Coordinates of C-alpha atoms in Angstrom, one line a residue:
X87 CA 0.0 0.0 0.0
X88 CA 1.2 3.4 -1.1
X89 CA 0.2 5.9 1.8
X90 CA 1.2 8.7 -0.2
X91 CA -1.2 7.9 -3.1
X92 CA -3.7 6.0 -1.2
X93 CA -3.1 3.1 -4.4
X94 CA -3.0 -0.8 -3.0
X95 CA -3.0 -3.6 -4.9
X96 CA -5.3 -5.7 -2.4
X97 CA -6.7 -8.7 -3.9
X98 CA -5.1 -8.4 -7.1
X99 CA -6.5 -5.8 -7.9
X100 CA -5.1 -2.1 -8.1
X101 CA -7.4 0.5 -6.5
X102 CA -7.1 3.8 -4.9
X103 CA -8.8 4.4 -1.9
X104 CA -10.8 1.3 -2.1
X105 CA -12.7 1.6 -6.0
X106 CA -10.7 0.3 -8.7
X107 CA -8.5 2.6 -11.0
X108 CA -10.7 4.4 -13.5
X109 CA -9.1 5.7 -16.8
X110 CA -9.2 9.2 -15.0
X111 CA -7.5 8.4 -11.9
X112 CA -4.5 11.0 -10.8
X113 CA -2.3 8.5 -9.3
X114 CA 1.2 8.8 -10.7
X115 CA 2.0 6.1 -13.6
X116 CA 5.5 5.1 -11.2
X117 CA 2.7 4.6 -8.2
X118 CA 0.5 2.4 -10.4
X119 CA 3.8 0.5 -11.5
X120 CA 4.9 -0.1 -8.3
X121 CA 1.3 -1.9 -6.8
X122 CA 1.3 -4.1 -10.2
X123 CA 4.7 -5.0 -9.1
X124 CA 3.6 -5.9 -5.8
X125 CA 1.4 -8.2 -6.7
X126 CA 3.2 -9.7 -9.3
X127 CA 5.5 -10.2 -6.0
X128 CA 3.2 -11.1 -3.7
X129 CA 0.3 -12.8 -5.3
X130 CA 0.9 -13.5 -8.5
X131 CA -2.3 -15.9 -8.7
X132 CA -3.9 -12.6 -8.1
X133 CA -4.0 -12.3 -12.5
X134 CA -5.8 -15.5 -13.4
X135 CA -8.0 -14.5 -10.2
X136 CA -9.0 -11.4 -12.3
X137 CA -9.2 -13.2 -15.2
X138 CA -11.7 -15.6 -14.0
X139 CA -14.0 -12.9 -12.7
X140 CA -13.6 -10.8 -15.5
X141 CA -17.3 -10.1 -16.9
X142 CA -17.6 -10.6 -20.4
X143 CA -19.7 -9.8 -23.6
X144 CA -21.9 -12.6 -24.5
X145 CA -20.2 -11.6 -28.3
X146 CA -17.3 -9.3 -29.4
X147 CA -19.3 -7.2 -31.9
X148 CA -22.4 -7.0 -29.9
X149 CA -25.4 -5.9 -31.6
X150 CA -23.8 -3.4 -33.8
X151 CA -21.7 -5.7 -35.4
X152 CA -18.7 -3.3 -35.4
X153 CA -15.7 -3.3 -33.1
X154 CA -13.3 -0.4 -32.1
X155 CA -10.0 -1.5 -30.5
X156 CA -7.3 -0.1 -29.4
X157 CA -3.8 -2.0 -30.2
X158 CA -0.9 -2.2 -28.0
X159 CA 1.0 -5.5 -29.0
X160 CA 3.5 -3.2 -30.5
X161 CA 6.5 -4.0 -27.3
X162 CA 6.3 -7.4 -27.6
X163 CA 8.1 -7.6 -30.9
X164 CA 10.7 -5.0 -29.8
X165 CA 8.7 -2.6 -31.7
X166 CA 8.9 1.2 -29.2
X167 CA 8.9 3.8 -32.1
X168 CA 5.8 6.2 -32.6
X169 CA 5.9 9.6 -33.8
X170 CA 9.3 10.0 -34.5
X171 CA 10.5 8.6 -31.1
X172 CA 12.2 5.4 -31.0
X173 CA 11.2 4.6 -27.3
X174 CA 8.0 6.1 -27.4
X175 CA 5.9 3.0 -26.1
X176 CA 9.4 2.3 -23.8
X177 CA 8.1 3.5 -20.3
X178 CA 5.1 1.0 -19.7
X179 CA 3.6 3.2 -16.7
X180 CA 2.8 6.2 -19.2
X181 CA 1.6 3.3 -21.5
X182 CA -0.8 2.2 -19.1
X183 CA -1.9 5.4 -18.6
X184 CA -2.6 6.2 -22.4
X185 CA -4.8 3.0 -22.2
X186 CA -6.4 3.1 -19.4
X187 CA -7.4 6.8 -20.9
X188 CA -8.4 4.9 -24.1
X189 CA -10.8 2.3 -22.5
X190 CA -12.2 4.6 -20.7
X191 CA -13.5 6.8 -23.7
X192 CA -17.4 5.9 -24.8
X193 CA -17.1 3.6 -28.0
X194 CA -14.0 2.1 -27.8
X195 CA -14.8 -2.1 -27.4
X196 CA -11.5 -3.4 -26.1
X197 CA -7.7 -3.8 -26.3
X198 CA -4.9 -5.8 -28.4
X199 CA -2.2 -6.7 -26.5
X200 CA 0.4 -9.3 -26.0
X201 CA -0.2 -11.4 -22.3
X202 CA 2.5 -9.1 -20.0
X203 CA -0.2 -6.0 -20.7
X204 CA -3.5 -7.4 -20.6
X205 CA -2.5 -9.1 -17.0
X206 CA -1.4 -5.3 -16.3
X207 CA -4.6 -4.3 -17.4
X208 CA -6.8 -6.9 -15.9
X209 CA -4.9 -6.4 -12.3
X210 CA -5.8 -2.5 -13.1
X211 CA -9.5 -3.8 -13.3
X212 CA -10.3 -2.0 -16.7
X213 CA -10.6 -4.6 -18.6
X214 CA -14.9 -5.5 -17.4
X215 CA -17.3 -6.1 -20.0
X216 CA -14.3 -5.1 -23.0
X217 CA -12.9 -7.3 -25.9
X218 CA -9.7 -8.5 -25.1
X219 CA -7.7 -9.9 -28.3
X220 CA -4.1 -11.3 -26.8
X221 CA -1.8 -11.4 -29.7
X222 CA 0.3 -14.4 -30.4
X223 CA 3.2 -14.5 -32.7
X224 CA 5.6 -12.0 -31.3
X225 CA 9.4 -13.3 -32.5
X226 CA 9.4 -12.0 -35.6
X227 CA 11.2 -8.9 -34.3
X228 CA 11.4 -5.8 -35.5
X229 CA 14.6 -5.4 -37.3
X230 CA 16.1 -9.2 -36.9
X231 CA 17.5 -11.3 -39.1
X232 CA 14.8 -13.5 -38.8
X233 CA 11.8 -11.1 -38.5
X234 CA 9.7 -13.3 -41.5
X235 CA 10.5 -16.3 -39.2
X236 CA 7.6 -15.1 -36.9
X237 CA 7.2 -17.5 -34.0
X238 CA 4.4 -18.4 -31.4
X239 CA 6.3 -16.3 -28.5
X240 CA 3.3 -15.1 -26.6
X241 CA -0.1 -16.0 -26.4
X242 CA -1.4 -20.1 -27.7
X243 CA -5.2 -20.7 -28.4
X244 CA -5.5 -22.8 -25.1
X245 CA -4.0 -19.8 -23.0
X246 CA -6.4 -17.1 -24.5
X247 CA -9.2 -19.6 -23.4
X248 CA -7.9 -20.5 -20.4
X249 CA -7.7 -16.7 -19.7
X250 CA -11.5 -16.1 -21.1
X251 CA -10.0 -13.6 -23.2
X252 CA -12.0 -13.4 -26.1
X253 CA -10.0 -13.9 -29.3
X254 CA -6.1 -14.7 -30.8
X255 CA -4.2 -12.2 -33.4
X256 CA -1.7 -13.5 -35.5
X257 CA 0.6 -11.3 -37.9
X258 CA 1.3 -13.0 -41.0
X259 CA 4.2 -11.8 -43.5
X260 CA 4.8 -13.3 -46.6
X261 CA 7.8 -12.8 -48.3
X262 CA 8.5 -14.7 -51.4
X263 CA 11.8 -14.9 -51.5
X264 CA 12.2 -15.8 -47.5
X265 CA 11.8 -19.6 -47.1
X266 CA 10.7 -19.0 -43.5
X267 CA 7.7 -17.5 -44.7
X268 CA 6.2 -21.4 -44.7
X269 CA 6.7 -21.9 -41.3
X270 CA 5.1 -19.0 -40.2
X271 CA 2.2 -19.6 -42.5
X272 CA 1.9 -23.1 -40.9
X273 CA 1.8 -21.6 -37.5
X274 CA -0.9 -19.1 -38.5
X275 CA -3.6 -21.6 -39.6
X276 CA -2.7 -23.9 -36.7
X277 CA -3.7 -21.3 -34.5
X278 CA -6.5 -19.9 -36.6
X279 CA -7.8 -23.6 -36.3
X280 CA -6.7 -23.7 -32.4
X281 CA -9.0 -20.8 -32.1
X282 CA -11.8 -21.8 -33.4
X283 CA -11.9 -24.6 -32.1
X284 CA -12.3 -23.3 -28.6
X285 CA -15.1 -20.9 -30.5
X286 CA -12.9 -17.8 -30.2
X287 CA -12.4 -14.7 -32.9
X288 CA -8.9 -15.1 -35.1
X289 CA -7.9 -11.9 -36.1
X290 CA -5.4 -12.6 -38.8
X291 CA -3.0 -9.2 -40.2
X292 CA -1.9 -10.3 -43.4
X293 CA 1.1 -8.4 -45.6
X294 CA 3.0 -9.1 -48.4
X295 CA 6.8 -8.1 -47.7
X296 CA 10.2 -8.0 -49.0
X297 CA 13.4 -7.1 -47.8
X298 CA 14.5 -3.4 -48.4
X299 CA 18.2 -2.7 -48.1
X300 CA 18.4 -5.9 -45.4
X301 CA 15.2 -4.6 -43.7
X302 CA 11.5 -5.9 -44.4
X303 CA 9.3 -3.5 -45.2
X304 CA 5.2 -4.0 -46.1
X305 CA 4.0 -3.7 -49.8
X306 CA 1.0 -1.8 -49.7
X307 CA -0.3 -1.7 -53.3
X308 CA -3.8 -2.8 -53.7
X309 CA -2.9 -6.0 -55.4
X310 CA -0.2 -7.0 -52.3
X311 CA -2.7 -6.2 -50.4
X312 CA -5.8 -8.5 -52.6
X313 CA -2.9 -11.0 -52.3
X314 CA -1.9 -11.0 -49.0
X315 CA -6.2 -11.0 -47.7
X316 CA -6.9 -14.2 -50.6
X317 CA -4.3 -15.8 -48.7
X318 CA -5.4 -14.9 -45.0
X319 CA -8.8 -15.7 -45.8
X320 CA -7.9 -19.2 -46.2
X321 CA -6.0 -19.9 -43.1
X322 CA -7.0 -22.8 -40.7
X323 CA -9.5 -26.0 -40.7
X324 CA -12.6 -23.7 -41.0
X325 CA -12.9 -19.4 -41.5
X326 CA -15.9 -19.0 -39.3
X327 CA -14.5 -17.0 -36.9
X328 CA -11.7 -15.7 -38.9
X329 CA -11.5 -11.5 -38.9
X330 CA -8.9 -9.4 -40.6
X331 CA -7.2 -6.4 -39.7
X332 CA -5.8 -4.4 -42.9
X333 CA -4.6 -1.2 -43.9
X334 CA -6.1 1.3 -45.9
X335 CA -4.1 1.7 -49.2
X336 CA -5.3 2.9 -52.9
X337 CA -8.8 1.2 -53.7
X338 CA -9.9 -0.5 -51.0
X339 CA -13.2 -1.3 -52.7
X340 CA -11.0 -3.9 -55.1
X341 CA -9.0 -5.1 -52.1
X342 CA -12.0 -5.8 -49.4
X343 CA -13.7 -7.3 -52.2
X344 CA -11.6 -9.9 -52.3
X345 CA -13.0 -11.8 -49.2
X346 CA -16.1 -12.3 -47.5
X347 CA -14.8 -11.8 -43.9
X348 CA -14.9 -9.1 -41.7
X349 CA -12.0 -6.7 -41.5
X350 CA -11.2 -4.2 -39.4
X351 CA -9.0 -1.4 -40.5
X352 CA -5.7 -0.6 -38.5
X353 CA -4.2 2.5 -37.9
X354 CA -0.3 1.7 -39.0
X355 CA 3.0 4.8 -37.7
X356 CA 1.4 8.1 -36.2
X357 CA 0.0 9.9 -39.3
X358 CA 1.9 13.6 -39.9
X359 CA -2.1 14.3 -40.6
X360 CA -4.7 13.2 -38.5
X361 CA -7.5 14.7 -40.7
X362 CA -6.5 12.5 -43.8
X363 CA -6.0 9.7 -41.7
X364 CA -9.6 9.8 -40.7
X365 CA -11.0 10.3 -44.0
X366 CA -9.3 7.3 -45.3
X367 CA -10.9 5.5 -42.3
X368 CA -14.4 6.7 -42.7
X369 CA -14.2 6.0 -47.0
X370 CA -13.1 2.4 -46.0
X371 CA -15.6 2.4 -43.3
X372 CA -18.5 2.8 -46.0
X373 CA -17.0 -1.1 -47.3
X374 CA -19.7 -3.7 -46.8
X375 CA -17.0 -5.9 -45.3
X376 CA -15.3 -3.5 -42.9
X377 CA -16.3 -3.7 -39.2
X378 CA -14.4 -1.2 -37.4
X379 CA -11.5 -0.2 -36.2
X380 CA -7.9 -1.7 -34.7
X381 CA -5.9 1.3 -33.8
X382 CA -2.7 1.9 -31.8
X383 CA -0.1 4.1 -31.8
X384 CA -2.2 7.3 -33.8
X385 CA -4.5 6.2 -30.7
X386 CA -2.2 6.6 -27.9
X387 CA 0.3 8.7 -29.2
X388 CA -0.9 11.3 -31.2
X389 CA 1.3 14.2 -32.3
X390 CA -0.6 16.7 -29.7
X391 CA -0.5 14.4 -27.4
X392 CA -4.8 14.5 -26.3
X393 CA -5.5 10.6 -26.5
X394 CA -8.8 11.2 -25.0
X395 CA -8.7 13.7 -28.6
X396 CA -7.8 11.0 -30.8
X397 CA -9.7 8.4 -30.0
X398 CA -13.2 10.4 -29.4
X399 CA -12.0 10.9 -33.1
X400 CA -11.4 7.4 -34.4
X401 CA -15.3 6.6 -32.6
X402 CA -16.9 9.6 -34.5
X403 CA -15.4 8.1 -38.0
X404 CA -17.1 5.0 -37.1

């Protein structure tokens, strides 16, 4: 217990003078750090606890049958940068801050993250009645060698059930001329099949890539980008509860039209300007077959720095 702050961790769950942390709480982000550390200490049963209590939606979409996420899986593949800062995403208490500021705002449905920051957020107790998508191939990293090689670092299909989290995302990279692109395909529909067996939502990011002066970079043409969702869409035993998450590039009408499954649309680097960023968004939004939003770093770290700003934003395009 933190008498200066009046923050505790009791039970697992971090609260400031006895109600849990709201989005809007004052408490300083080291203060907050230092009860999740506590009780990863102390009681570190203390995150399935809140796990298993966790209320849930009866169904991700809900009866609008559109979605509006906020992404933070970024760290997990070694991945800081926003906005011109390398180590922008590097201090994880101003991170939870940003999100918890996020979650708070009316529309947004849930989070992305990898499992180190959902069990942050679940011991913060924001995480009630949200969509929580834990991402699961994280060793691709940023900037390695064997980035294509993406493995199965972080979350499997029987841990995201096990959690009652509510779905699985898996980045998939193909890069024709990288032979470990087969393995990570392999892995993908694996878990896309995992998941749905346990009746979860597979979110599945799909790129076409290539190596640009040793480093890979995304091609986002329309027809990479037709390409890379033909070859998503087929992932796995079955695609019933298969969703993607795409860019928007140049004529998104001929790239969402090649699939039948729900996308939502992600928000990629901090855009230099917002209000074209959200016009692309609400054009794309108009696609039969786009479902929302998956947004992180324009999100949480937007060149003015108002998250509350930017997200109220990214709602009102939906």
């Amino acid at each position: 217990m933190s008498v200066e702050t009046g923050v505790s961790a009791e039970n697992g769950v971090i609260t400031e003078n006895g109600t849990s942390v709201p989005a809007r709480a004052a408490s300083a982000a080291r203060s907050r750090i230092a009860a999740l550390t506590e009780t990863r200490v102390r009681r570190p049963e203390a995150i399935a606890e809140a796990a298993a209590r966790r209320p849930r939606r009866s169904a991700p979409a809900g009866a609008t049958g559109r979605l509006m996420i906020v992404a933070a899986d970024h760290p997990a593949r070694g991945a800081l940068a926003a906005g011109g800062d390398p180590f922008a995403m590097a201090d994880r208490g101003e991170l939870l801050d940003r999100l918890c500021t996020a979650l708070d705002r009316p529309g947004v449905d849930g989070v992305l993250a990898a499992p180190d920051i959902v069990e942050d957020l679940l011991l913060l107790g924001v995480l009630d009645g949200k969509v929580v998508i834990g991402s699961m191939n994280r060793g691709g990293l940023a900037g390695a060698s064997f980035e294509i090689d993406d493995r199965f670092t972080a979350y499997s299909a029987d841990a995201i059930a096990a959690s009652r989290l509510d779905g699985g995302k898996v980045l998939l990279r193909v890069d024709d001329d990288d032979p470990a692109t087969a393995d990570t395909l392999e892995g993908c529909a694996r878990a896309v099949s995992a998941l749905a067996g346990h009746g979860l939502l597979a979110m599945v990011e799909p790129f076409i890539s290539r190596r640009v002066d040793g480093r890979v970079r995304n091609v986002l043409t329309p027809e990479a980008m037709i390409r890379a969702v033909s070859i998503a869409s087929a992932l796995g035993t079955t695609s019933a509860r298969t969703w993607l998450k795409v860019p928007v590039v140049p004529d998104m009408e001929r790239v969402m039209a090649a699939s039948t499954l729900p996308a939502l649309l992600l928000g990629g680097e901090v855009a230099d300007d917002p209000r074209a960023a959200l016009d692309g968004w609400r054009r794309a939004l108009r696609l039969p077959t786009v479902r929302g939003l998956i947004v992180g770093r324009s999100l949480l770290y937007p060149r003015d720095g108002d998250v509350a700003g930017a997200v109220d934003a990214a709602v009102d395009a939906l």
